PDB file of C-alpha atoms and ligand atoms in Angstrom:
ATOM      1  CA  UNK A   1     180.870  28.938  99.084  1.00 37.00           C
ATOM      2  CA  UNK A   2     180.033  27.706  95.623  1.00 39.00           C
ATOM      3  CA  UNK A   3     182.403  29.301  93.127  1.00 38.00           C
ATOM      4  CA  UNK A   4     179.592  30.059  90.713  1.00 42.00           C
ATOM      5  CA  UNK A   5     177.703  32.050  93.298  1.00 43.00           C
ATOM      6  CA  UNK A   6     178.962  35.571  93.432  1.00 46.00           C
ATOM      7  CA  UNK A   7     178.511  38.191  96.061  1.00 46.00           C
ATOM      8  CA  UNK A   8     176.908  41.319  94.656  1.00 43.00           C
ATOM      9  CA  UNK A   9     179.253  42.453  91.943  1.00 44.00           C
ATOM     10  CA  UNK A  10     181.177  45.462  93.162  1.00 40.00           C
ATOM     11  CA  UNK A  11     179.166  45.300  96.369  1.00 40.00           C
ATOM     12  CA  UNK A  12     180.158  48.369  98.392  1.00 38.00           C
ATOM     13  CA  UNK A  13     179.509  46.720 101.733  1.00 39.00           C
ATOM     14  CA  UNK A  14     181.462  43.501 102.045  1.00 38.00           C
ATOM     15  CA  UNK A  15     180.251  41.536 105.006  1.00 44.00           C
ATOM     16  CA  UNK A  16     182.822  39.996 107.266  1.00 40.00           C
ATOM     17  CA  UNK A  17     180.934  37.021 108.485  1.00 47.00           C
ATOM     18  CA  UNK A  18     180.950  33.805 106.579  1.00 54.00           C
ATOM     19  CA  UNK A  19     177.610  33.400 104.812  1.00 60.00           C
ATOM     20  CA  UNK A  20     177.529  29.651 105.467  1.00 58.00           C
ATOM     21  CA  UNK A  21     177.694  30.307 109.195  1.00 63.00           C
ATOM     22  CA  UNK A  22     174.512  32.335 109.064  1.00 74.00           C
ATOM     23  CA  UNK A  23     171.717  30.133 110.390  1.00 87.00           C
ATOM     24  CA  UNK A  24     168.553  30.740 108.437  1.00 96.00           C
ATOM     25  CA  UNK A  25     165.319  29.728 110.117  1.00 96.00           C
ATOM     26  CA  UNK A  26     162.910  31.570 107.815  1.00 97.00           C
ATOM     27  CA  UNK A  27     163.064  31.783 104.042  1.00 98.00           C
ATOM     28  CA  UNK A  28     160.698  34.249 102.390  1.00 98.00           C
ATOM     29  CA  UNK A  29     160.548  33.741  98.635  1.00 98.00           C
ATOM     30  CA  UNK A  30     158.991  35.584  95.736  1.00 97.00           C
ATOM     31  CA  UNK A  31     157.126  33.224  93.356  1.00 96.00           C
ATOM     32  CA  UNK A  32     156.921  34.544  89.790  1.00 94.00           C
ATOM     33  CA  UNK A  33     160.284  34.234  88.011  1.00 95.00           C
ATOM     34  CA  UNK A  34     161.950  33.119  91.234  1.00 97.00           C
ATOM     35  CA  UNK A  35     160.459  29.614  91.615  1.00 98.00           C
ATOM     36  CA  UNK A  36     159.162  29.257  88.037  1.00 96.00           C
ATOM     37  CA  UNK A  37     159.276  31.132  84.765  1.00 95.00           C
ATOM     38  CA  UNK A  38     155.983  32.980  84.997  1.00 93.00           C
ATOM     39  CA  UNK A  39     156.722  35.022  81.879  1.00 92.00           C
ATOM     40  CA  UNK A  40     157.405  31.956  79.743  1.00 93.00           C
ATOM     41  CA  UNK A  41     154.226  30.248  80.932  1.00 93.00           C
ATOM     42  CA  UNK A  42     152.174  33.373  80.308  1.00 93.00           C
ATOM     43  CA  UNK A  43     153.746  34.113  76.926  1.00 95.00           C
ATOM     44  CA  UNK A  44     153.536  30.604  75.519  1.00 95.00           C
ATOM     45  CA  UNK A  45     149.912  30.095  76.551  1.00 95.00           C
ATOM     46  CA  UNK A  46     148.676  33.600  75.706  1.00 96.00           C
ATOM     47  CA  UNK A  47     150.373  33.826  72.320  1.00 96.00           C
ATOM     48  CA  UNK A  48     149.159  30.322  71.352  1.00 97.00           C
ATOM     49  CA  UNK A  49     145.618  31.450  72.128  1.00 96.00           C
ATOM     50  CA  UNK A  50     146.037  34.826  70.418  1.00 97.00           C
ATOM     51  CA  UNK A  51     147.256  33.289  67.172  1.00 97.00           C
ATOM     52  CA  UNK A  52     144.454  30.732  67.119  1.00 97.00           C
ATOM     53  CA  UNK A  53     141.841  33.447  67.776  1.00 97.00           C
ATOM     54  CA  UNK A  54     143.272  35.458  64.865  1.00 98.00           C
ATOM     55  CA  UNK A  55     143.122  32.382  62.628  1.00 98.00           C
ATOM     56  CA  UNK A  56     139.521  31.541  63.567  1.00 98.00           C
ATOM     57  CA  UNK A  57     138.131  35.095  63.512  1.00 97.00           C
ATOM     58  CA  UNK A  58     140.171  36.586  60.702  1.00 98.00           C
ATOM     59  CA  UNK A  59     140.898  39.617  62.914  1.00 98.00           C
ATOM     60  CA  UNK A  60     144.539  40.790  62.643  1.00 98.00           C
ATOM     61  CA  UNK A  61     146.710  39.982  65.675  1.00 97.00           C
ATOM     62  CA  UNK A  62     147.524  43.665  66.235  1.00 97.00           C
ATOM     63  CA  UNK A  63     143.803  44.510  66.509  1.00 98.00           C
ATOM     64  CA  UNK A  64     143.208  41.575  68.841  1.00 98.00           C
ATOM     65  CA  UNK A  65     146.059  42.740  71.069  1.00 97.00           C
ATOM     66  CA  UNK A  66     144.191  46.037  71.506  1.00 97.00           C
ATOM     67  CA  UNK A  67     141.016  44.170  72.415  1.00 97.00           C
ATOM     68  CA  UNK A  68     142.834  42.060  75.013  1.00 97.00           C
ATOM     69  CA  UNK A  69     144.501  45.211  76.381  1.00 96.00           C
ATOM     70  CA  UNK A  70     141.069  46.721  77.037  1.00 95.00           C
ATOM     71  CA  UNK A  71     139.829  43.609  78.855  1.00 94.00           C
ATOM     72  CA  UNK A  72     142.996  43.269  80.949  1.00 92.00           C
ATOM     73  CA  UNK A  73     142.911  46.937  81.917  1.00 92.00           C
ATOM     74  CA  UNK A  74     139.269  46.617  82.957  1.00 90.00           C
ATOM     75  CA  UNK A  75     139.809  43.430  84.974  1.00 86.00           C
ATOM     76  CA  UNK A  76     143.143  44.371  86.561  1.00 85.00           C
ATOM     77  CA  UNK A  77     144.916  41.202  85.425  1.00 86.00           C
ATOM     78  CA  UNK A  78     146.679  39.886  82.320  1.00 89.00           C
ATOM     79  CA  UNK A  79     145.614  36.359  83.211  1.00 87.00           C
ATOM     80  CA  UNK A  80     141.884  36.408  82.772  1.00 83.00           C
ATOM     81  CA  UNK A  81     139.954  33.196  82.260  1.00 79.00           C
ATOM     82  CA  UNK A  82     136.990  34.907  80.586  1.00 85.00           C
ATOM     83  CA  UNK A  83     138.871  37.325  78.353  1.00 91.00           C
ATOM     84  CA  UNK A  84     137.569  35.755  75.131  1.00 94.00           C
ATOM     85  CA  UNK A  85     133.967  36.354  76.184  1.00 91.00           C
ATOM     86  CA  UNK A  86     134.656  39.999  76.910  1.00 92.00           C
ATOM     87  CA  UNK A  87     136.490  40.906  73.702  1.00 96.00           C
ATOM     88  CA  UNK A  88     134.831  43.704  71.753  1.00 96.00           C
ATOM     89  CA  UNK A  89     134.589  41.387  68.762  1.00 97.00           C
ATOM     90  CA  UNK A  90     132.679  38.815  70.867  1.00 96.00           C
ATOM     91  CA  UNK A  91     129.862  41.289  71.592  1.00 95.00           C
ATOM     92  CA  UNK A  92     126.465  39.791  70.863  1.00 94.00           C
ATOM     93  CA  UNK A  93     127.658  36.208  71.318  1.00 95.00           C
ATOM     94  CA  UNK A  94     126.610  34.168  74.343  1.00 92.00           C
ATOM     95  CA  UNK A  95     129.183  32.593  76.642  1.00 88.00           C
ATOM     96  CA  UNK A  96     128.372  29.249  75.090  1.00 91.00           C
ATOM     97  CA  UNK A  97     128.801  30.538  71.533  1.00 95.00           C
ATOM     98  CA  UNK A  98     132.160  32.108  72.341  1.00 95.00           C
ATOM     99  CA  UNK A  99     133.349  28.869  73.896  1.00 92.00           C
ATOM    100  CA  UNK A 100     132.266  26.865  70.867  1.00 96.00           C
ATOM    101  CA  UNK A 101     133.761  29.329  68.392  1.00 97.00           C
ATOM    102  CA  UNK A 102     137.142  29.482  70.119  1.00 96.00           C
ATOM    103  CA  UNK A 103     137.383  25.912  71.393  1.00 95.00           C
ATOM    104  CA  UNK A 104     140.623  25.353  69.484  1.00 97.00           C
ATOM    105  CA  UNK A 105     142.102  28.578  70.925  1.00 96.00           C
ATOM    106  CA  UNK A 106     141.236  27.532  74.480  1.00 94.00           C
ATOM    107  CA  UNK A 107     142.768  24.132  73.758  1.00 95.00           C
ATOM    108  CA  UNK A 108     145.941  25.764  72.433  1.00 96.00           C
ATOM    109  CA  UNK A 109     146.154  27.910  75.581  1.00 95.00           C
ATOM    110  CA  UNK A 110     145.823  24.910  77.892  1.00 93.00           C
ATOM    111  CA  UNK A 111     148.250  22.747  75.932  1.00 96.00           C
ATOM    112  CA  UNK A 112     150.928  25.471  76.000  1.00 96.00           C
ATOM    113  CA  UNK A 113     150.346  26.142  79.697  1.00 93.00           C
ATOM    114  CA  UNK A 114     150.646  22.487  80.613  1.00 93.00           C
ATOM    115  CA  UNK A 115     153.795  22.138  78.525  1.00 96.00           C
ATOM    116  CA  UNK A 116     155.530  25.096  80.207  1.00 95.00           C
ATOM    117  CA  UNK A 117     154.176  24.860  83.746  1.00 94.00           C
ATOM    118  CA  UNK A 118     157.143  23.556  85.691  1.00 95.00           C
ATOM    119  CA  UNK A 119     159.475  24.798  88.386  1.00 97.00           C
ATOM    120  CA  UNK A 120     162.994  25.968  87.646  1.00 97.00           C
ATOM    121  CA  UNK A 121     165.559  23.144  88.030  1.00 97.00           C
ATOM    122  CA  UNK A 122     165.878  21.668  91.511  1.00 97.00           C
ATOM    123  CA  UNK A 123     163.481  24.134  93.155  1.00 98.00           C
ATOM    124  CA  UNK A 124     161.352  21.356  94.693  1.00 97.00           C
ATOM    125  CA  UNK A 125     164.392  19.500  96.072  1.00 97.00           C
ATOM    126  CA  UNK A 126     165.853  22.707  97.476  1.00 98.00           C
ATOM    127  CA  UNK A 127     162.639  23.718  99.224  1.00 98.00           C
ATOM    128  CA  UNK A 128     162.232  20.174 100.592  1.00 97.00           C
ATOM    129  CA  UNK A 129     165.802  20.119 101.897  1.00 97.00           C
ATOM    130  CA  UNK A 130     165.406  23.496 103.610  1.00 97.00           C
ATOM    131  CA  UNK A 131     162.092  22.466 105.100  1.00 95.00           C
ATOM    132  CA  UNK A 132     163.572  19.201 106.379  1.00 95.00           C
ATOM    133  CA  UNK A 133     165.874  21.220 108.655  1.00 95.00           C
ATOM    134  CA  UNK A 134     162.823  22.628 110.445  1.00 94.00           C
ATOM    135  CA  UNK A 135     163.158  26.071 108.866  1.00 96.00           C
ATOM    136  CA  UNK A 136     159.939  27.795 107.789  1.00 97.00           C
ATOM    137  CA  UNK A 137     159.240  28.706 104.146  1.00 97.00           C
ATOM    138  CA  UNK A 138     156.940  31.555 103.153  1.00 97.00           C
ATOM    139  CA  UNK A 139     155.868  32.495  99.620  1.00 96.00           C
ATOM    140  CA  UNK A 140     155.057  36.129  98.924  1.00 95.00           C
ATOM    141  CA  UNK A 141     153.471  37.125  95.630  1.00 92.00           C
ATOM    142  CA  UNK A 142     151.471  39.974  94.186  1.00 88.00           C
ATOM    143  CA  UNK A 143     149.878  37.826  91.508  1.00 85.00           C
ATOM    144  CA  UNK A 144     146.193  37.180  91.705  1.00 81.00           C
ATOM    145  CA  UNK A 145     145.452  34.487  94.253  1.00 80.00           C
ATOM    146  CA  UNK A 146     143.144  32.470  92.025  1.00 78.00           C
ATOM    147  CA  UNK A 147     145.854  31.843  89.416  1.00 81.00           C
ATOM    148  CA  UNK A 148     148.676  31.523  91.949  1.00 83.00           C
ATOM    149  CA  UNK A 149     146.732  28.875  93.846  1.00 82.00           C
ATOM    150  CA  UNK A 150     146.135  26.894  90.660  1.00 83.00           C
ATOM    151  CA  UNK A 151     149.839  27.016  89.811  1.00 87.00           C
ATOM    152  CA  UNK A 152     150.846  26.076  93.360  1.00 88.00           C
ATOM    153  CA  UNK A 153     148.786  22.924  93.207  1.00 86.00           C
ATOM    154  CA  UNK A 154     149.901  22.047  89.677  1.00 89.00           C
ATOM    155  CA  UNK A 155     153.575  22.632  90.512  1.00 93.00           C
ATOM    156  CA  UNK A 156     153.517  20.663  93.752  1.00 91.00           C
ATOM    157  CA  UNK A 157     154.404  23.746  95.816  1.00 93.00           C
ATOM    158  CA  UNK A 158     151.495  23.070  98.104  1.00 89.00           C
ATOM    159  CA  UNK A 159     153.530  20.680 100.223  1.00 87.00           C
ATOM    160  CA  UNK A 160     156.622  22.864 100.225  1.00 95.00           C
ATOM    161  CA  UNK A 161     155.436  26.288 101.367  1.00 96.00           C
ATOM    162  CA  UNK A 162     154.199  26.756 104.929  1.00 95.00           C
ATOM    163  CA  UNK A 163     152.476  30.058 104.145  1.00 95.00           C
ATOM    164  CA  UNK A 164     151.538  32.004 101.041  1.00 93.00           C
ATOM    165  CA  UNK A 165     150.974  35.746 101.318  1.00 94.00           C
ATOM    166  CA  UNK A 166     149.184  37.704  98.619  1.00 89.00           C
ATOM    167  CA  UNK A 167     147.282  40.990  98.567  1.00 83.00           C
ATOM    168  CA  UNK A 168     143.644  40.761  99.561  1.00 76.00           C
ATOM    169  CA  UNK A 169     142.577  43.019  96.732  1.00 65.00           C
ATOM    170  CA  UNK A 170     144.240  40.696  94.203  1.00 66.00           C
ATOM    171  CA  UNK A 171     142.129  37.722  95.170  1.00 67.00           C
ATOM    172  CA  UNK A 172     139.876  37.891  92.114  1.00 67.00           C
ATOM    173  CA  UNK A 173     139.802  39.837  88.868  1.00 71.00           C
ATOM    174  CA  UNK A 174     138.092  43.218  89.297  1.00 72.00           C
ATOM    175  CA  UNK A 175     134.303  42.961  89.157  1.00 72.00           C
ATOM    176  CA  UNK A 176     134.248  39.172  89.256  1.00 67.00           C
ATOM    177  CA  UNK A 177     132.420  37.179  91.914  1.00 67.00           C
ATOM    178  CA  UNK A 178     133.633  33.879  93.305  1.00 61.00           C
ATOM    179  CA  UNK A 179     130.519  32.233  91.781  1.00 63.00           C
ATOM    180  CA  UNK A 180     131.923  33.051  88.347  1.00 66.00           C
ATOM    181  CA  UNK A 181     134.896  30.854  89.080  1.00 62.00           C
ATOM    182  CA  UNK A 182     133.019  28.079  90.798  1.00 58.00           C
ATOM    183  CA  UNK A 183     132.835  26.108  87.613  1.00 60.00           C
ATOM    184  CA  UNK A 184     136.482  25.349  88.299  1.00 59.00           C
ATOM    185  CA  UNK A 185     136.869  22.309  90.534  1.00 60.00           C
ATOM    186  CA  UNK A 186     137.742  23.539  94.021  1.00 56.00           C
ATOM    187  CA  UNK A 187     140.561  21.090  94.566  1.00 59.00           C
ATOM    188  CA  UNK A 188     142.304  22.344  91.466  1.00 61.00           C
ATOM    189  CA  UNK A 189     142.930  25.780  92.856  1.00 62.00           C
ATOM    190  CA  UNK A 190     142.742  25.663  96.626  1.00 70.00           C
ATOM    191  CA  UNK A 191     145.939  24.573  98.369  1.00 72.00           C
ATOM    192  CA  UNK A 192     145.475  21.893 101.008  1.00 76.00           C
ATOM    193  CA  UNK A 193     148.628  22.288 103.037  1.00 87.00           C
ATOM    194  CA  UNK A 194     149.877  25.820 102.617  1.00 91.00           C
ATOM    195  CA  UNK A 195     148.165  28.397 104.809  1.00 91.00           C
ATOM    196  CA  UNK A 196     146.944  31.353 102.735  1.00 89.00           C
ATOM    197  CA  UNK A 197     147.295  34.786 104.269  1.00 92.00           C
ATOM    198  CA  UNK A 198     146.685  38.335 103.125  1.00 89.00           C
ATOM    199  CA  UNK A 199     148.919  41.367 103.078  1.00 89.00           C
ATOM    200  CA  UNK A 200     147.067  44.593 103.959  1.00 86.00           C
ATOM    201  CA  UNK A 201     144.827  46.181 101.341  1.00 82.00           C
ATOM    202  CA  UNK A 202     146.594  48.649  99.073  1.00 81.00           C
ATOM    203  CA  UNK A 203     150.088  47.835 100.427  1.00 85.00           C
ATOM    204  CA  UNK A 204     152.611  46.605  97.864  1.00 87.00           C
ATOM    205  CA  UNK A 205     156.254  45.664  97.382  1.00 91.00           C
ATOM    206  CA  UNK A 206     158.715  47.313  98.068  1.00 92.00           C
ATOM    207  CA  UNK A 207     157.148  48.418 101.373  1.00 94.00           C
ATOM    208  CA  UNK A 208     159.626  47.042 103.972  1.00 96.00           C
ATOM    209  CA  UNK A 209     156.991  47.020 106.718  1.00 96.00           C
ATOM    210  CA  UNK A 210     155.078  44.345 104.781  1.00 95.00           C
ATOM    211  CA  UNK A 211     158.081  42.043 104.915  1.00 97.00           C
ATOM    212  CA  UNK A 212     158.769  42.802 108.589  1.00 97.00           C
ATOM    213  CA  UNK A 213     155.139  41.988 109.422  1.00 96.00           C
ATOM    214  CA  UNK A 214     155.370  38.673 107.551  1.00 97.00           C
ATOM    215  CA  UNK A 215     158.550  37.776 109.465  1.00 97.00           C
ATOM    216  CA  UNK A 216     156.965  38.628 112.805  1.00 96.00           C
ATOM    217  CA  UNK A 217     153.668  36.860 112.051  1.00 95.00           C
ATOM    218  CA  UNK A 218     155.367  33.629 110.980  1.00 95.00           C
ATOM    219  CA  UNK A 219     157.519  33.477 114.098  1.00 92.00           C
ATOM    220  CA  UNK A 220     160.805  34.615 112.551  1.00 94.00           C
ATOM    221  CA  UNK A 221     163.374  37.249 113.391  1.00 94.00           C
ATOM    222  CA  UNK A 222     164.946  39.598 110.831  1.00 95.00           C
ATOM    223  CA  UNK A 223     168.455  38.349 111.730  1.00 94.00           C
ATOM    224  CA  UNK A 224     167.682  34.734 110.810  1.00 95.00           C
ATOM    225  CA  UNK A 225     165.561  35.485 107.730  1.00 97.00           C
ATOM    226  CA  UNK A 226     166.509  35.364 104.053  1.00 98.00           C
ATOM    227  CA  UNK A 227     164.515  37.041 101.315  1.00 98.00           C
ATOM    228  CA  UNK A 228     164.897  35.989  97.669  1.00 98.00           C
ATOM    229  CA  UNK A 229     163.341  37.552  94.558  1.00 97.00           C
ATOM    230  CA  UNK A 230     164.100  38.447  90.935  1.00 95.00           C
ATOM    231  CA  UNK A 231     163.167  42.140  90.967  1.00 92.00           C
ATOM    232  CA  UNK A 232     165.814  44.615  92.101  1.00 91.00           C
ATOM    233  CA  UNK A 233     163.255  47.399  92.372  1.00 88.00           C
ATOM    234  CA  UNK A 234     160.652  45.467  94.308  1.00 91.00           C
ATOM    235  CA  UNK A 235     162.267  42.473  96.011  1.00 95.00           C
ATOM    236  CA  UNK A 236     165.827  43.526  96.750  1.00 95.00           C
ATOM    237  CA  UNK A 237     164.995  47.132  97.667  1.00 94.00           C
ATOM    238  CA  UNK A 238     162.308  45.893 100.077  1.00 96.00           C
ATOM    239  CA  UNK A 239     164.563  43.373 101.842  1.00 97.00           C
ATOM    240  CA  UNK A 240     167.399  45.869 102.179  1.00 96.00           C
ATOM    241  CA  UNK A 241     165.128  48.551 103.616  1.00 96.00           C
ATOM    242  CA  UNK A 242     163.769  45.996 106.086  1.00 97.00           C
ATOM    243  CA  UNK A 243     167.292  45.060 107.194  1.00 97.00           C
ATOM    244  CA  UNK A 244     166.818  41.477 105.987  1.00 97.00           C
ATOM    245  CA  UNK A 245     169.489  39.548 104.071  1.00 97.00           C
ATOM    246  CA  UNK A 246     168.650  39.862 100.380  1.00 97.00           C
ATOM    247  CA  UNK A 247     169.339  37.343  97.633  1.00 97.00           C
ATOM    248  CA  UNK A 248     168.806  38.288  93.993  1.00 96.00           C
ATOM    249  CA  UNK A 249     167.394  35.548  91.757  1.00 97.00           C
ATOM    250  CA  UNK A 250     169.227  36.890  88.746  1.00 95.00           C
ATOM    251  CA  UNK A 251     168.584  33.669  86.794  1.00 95.00           C
ATOM    252  CA  UNK A 252     164.874  34.597  86.658  1.00 94.00           C
ATOM    253  CA  UNK A 253     165.058  38.234  85.520  1.00 89.00           C
ATOM    254  CA  UNK A 254     162.560  38.516  82.663  1.00 77.00           C
ATOM    255  CA  UNK A 255     163.007  42.079  81.468  1.00 64.00           C
ATOM    256  CA  UNK A 256     164.342  42.899  78.042  1.00 65.00           C
ATOM    257  CA  UNK A 257     163.197  39.549  76.700  1.00 75.00           C
ATOM    258  CA  UNK A 258     161.003  39.519  73.604  1.00 81.00           C
ATOM    259  CA  UNK A 259     158.145  37.936  75.555  1.00 88.00           C
ATOM    260  CA  UNK A 260     158.032  40.997  77.773  1.00 87.00           C
ATOM    261  CA  UNK A 261     157.168  43.200  74.795  1.00 88.00           C
ATOM    262  CA  UNK A 262     153.928  41.289  74.135  1.00 91.00           C
ATOM    263  CA  UNK A 263     153.024  41.444  77.817  1.00 91.00           C
ATOM    264  CA  UNK A 264     153.418  45.221  77.719  1.00 91.00           C
ATOM    265  CA  UNK A 265     151.182  45.502  74.631  1.00 92.00           C
ATOM    266  CA  UNK A 266     148.274  43.671  76.290  1.00 94.00           C
ATOM    267  CA  UNK A 267     149.037  44.485  79.927  1.00 91.00           C
ATOM    268  CA  UNK A 268     146.677  45.238  82.794  1.00 89.00           C
ATOM    269  CA  UNK A 269     149.264  47.583  84.331  1.00 86.00           C
ATOM    270  CA  UNK A 270     148.112  51.191  84.337  1.00 88.00           C
ATOM    271  CA  UNK A 271     150.020  53.331  81.783  1.00 87.00           C
ATOM    272  CA  UNK A 272     151.621  55.354  84.621  1.00 85.00           C
ATOM    273  CA  UNK A 273     153.141  52.159  86.106  1.00 83.00           C
ATOM    274  CA  UNK A 274     154.634  51.194  82.750  1.00 82.00           C
ATOM    275  CA  UNK A 275     156.045  54.704  82.332  1.00 83.00           C
ATOM    276  CA  UNK A 276     157.427  54.672  85.886  1.00 79.00           C
ATOM    277  CA  UNK A 277     159.171  51.353  85.344  1.00 76.00           C
ATOM    278  CA  UNK A 278     160.674  52.638  82.102  1.00 76.00           C
ATOM    279  CA  UNK A 279     161.986  55.796  83.760  1.00 75.00           C
ATOM    280  CA  UNK A 280     163.487  53.868  86.687  1.00 70.00           C
ATOM    281  CA  UNK A 281     165.230  51.475  84.302  1.00 71.00           C
ATOM    282  CA  UNK A 282     166.460  54.409  82.259  1.00 69.00           C
ATOM    283  CA  UNK A 283     167.824  56.090  85.388  1.00 67.00           C
ATOM    284  CA  UNK A 284     169.516  52.877  86.463  1.00 62.00           C
ATOM    285  CA  UNK A 285     171.234  52.721  83.087  1.00 60.00           C
ATOM    286  CA  UNK A 286     172.351  56.341  83.252  1.00 62.00           C
ATOM    287  CA  UNK A 287     173.453  56.660  86.853  1.00 54.00           C
ATOM    288  CA  UNK A 288     175.411  53.685  87.988  1.00 50.00           C
ATOM    289  CA  UNK A 289     175.624  55.101  91.480  1.00 45.00           C
ATOM    290  CA  UNK A 290     171.893  54.848  92.123  1.00 56.00           C
ATOM    291  CA  UNK A 291     171.674  51.192  91.189  1.00 79.00           C
ATOM    292  CA  UNK A 292     170.300  48.786  93.735  1.00 88.00           C
ATOM    293  CA  UNK A 293     173.192  46.462  94.522  1.00 93.00           C
ATOM    294  CA  UNK A 294     172.097  43.050  95.780  1.00 95.00           C
ATOM    295  CA  UNK A 295     174.021  41.460  98.634  1.00 96.00           C
ATOM    296  CA  UNK A 296     173.918  37.948  97.159  1.00 96.00           C
ATOM    297  CA  UNK A 297     173.425  37.012  93.531  1.00 96.00           C
ATOM    298  CA  UNK A 298     172.265  33.629  92.255  1.00 97.00           C
ATOM    299  CA  UNK A 299     173.304  33.386  88.615  1.00 96.00           C
ATOM    300  CA  UNK A 300     172.313  29.806  87.905  1.00 96.00           C
ATOM    301  CA  UNK A 301     169.390  28.737  90.002  1.00 97.00           C
ATOM    302  CA  UNK A 302     167.416  28.661  93.211  1.00 98.00           C
ATOM    303  CA  UNK A 303     169.396  25.596  94.347  1.00 97.00           C
ATOM    304  CA  UNK A 304     172.433  27.814  95.006  1.00 97.00           C
ATOM    305  CA  UNK A 305     170.682  28.771  98.259  1.00 97.00           C
ATOM    306  CA  UNK A 306     171.750  25.393  99.660  1.00 95.00           C
ATOM    307  CA  UNK A 307     175.473  25.991  99.255  1.00 93.00           C
ATOM    308  CA  UNK A 308     175.319  29.605 100.311  1.00 94.00           C
ATOM    309  CA  UNK A 309     173.585  29.318 103.699  1.00 95.00           C
ATOM    310  CA  UNK A 310     172.810  26.767 106.370  1.00 94.00           C
ATOM    311  CA  UNK A 311     169.330  26.237 107.728  1.00 95.00           C
ATOM    312  CA  UNK A 312     167.852  25.259 111.070  1.00 93.00           C
ATOM    313  CA  UNK A 313     164.633  25.342 113.036  1.00 91.00           C
ATOM    314  CA  UNK A 314     164.174  28.564 114.968  1.00 85.00           C
ATOM    315  CA  UNK A 315     165.362  28.447 118.541  1.00 70.00           C
ATOM    316  CA  UNK A 316     162.517  27.980 120.980  1.00 59.00           C
ATOM    317  CA  UNK A 317     161.552  31.311 122.438  1.00 51.00           C
ATOM    318  CA  UNK A 318     162.393  32.012 126.048  1.00 55.00           C
ATOM    319  CA  UNK A 319     159.065  32.543 127.802  1.00 54.00           C
TER     320      UNK A 319
HETATM  321 MG1  LIG B   1     159.041  37.910  90.694  1.00 51.40          MG
END
């Protein structure tokens, strides 16, 4: 085992088998902040746009944040391609006028996104190496499919994931029709290799049955599956409840970073979700005993998966 890779600190349940002897034939991975720094990409592009909009319009940033909050709440996403057109201060302007007025802001958004849109170190090589063994790789995200698909193509994940699961109801921003997005070239946001699949409507992480269904439907078994994600509350709790080996992508944990504060100010999350997350984090701080303790912890990067486990194609099933 790599010395830098620690088992869950003070893990109460030390396993007696050697991790490297575990043959993994299915890897299920979270996407945002596990394969790439979603928060950095979002923050850099959104704040570049926000500051440019403030400069062009003369509206204070704090007022604009409130306007974006309203749009994101209404559309159910904090990544909304048409947010500028729906700002309160854009009322009365046509789509074309908004685009012309804020051209520099849109440019700043795109430039920052393109600068920050990359995978964490050695993610592509690690996925390729695991896939070369014949093991299956499944991505599982709750981000909106439209934006996830764009990122998958841009990041080169399309050739590396066999399946991508996302919630059906997160396919498009609320109230938006696919025609609204058709101005975007199809090949920029539809994966060519990865098979897209839906998780059931209304079901979310950390429901363990969701993960068990994914394992079954992609031909895996819980015993030979690994699940990796950066959220203790959502990813690790779900894998543990499903009886699937959990790996915590600690290197990707975004909370308590300054960028997170801006996301919360303009978020699409309902206020009760924000409050719930705060109270859970508070409880975790107060009662050490109720903490979710991950079985494996990756401190440095996704690539640690290669030294920690061995991978193989699933055994053919006995008919
Ligand atoms: Mg994540």
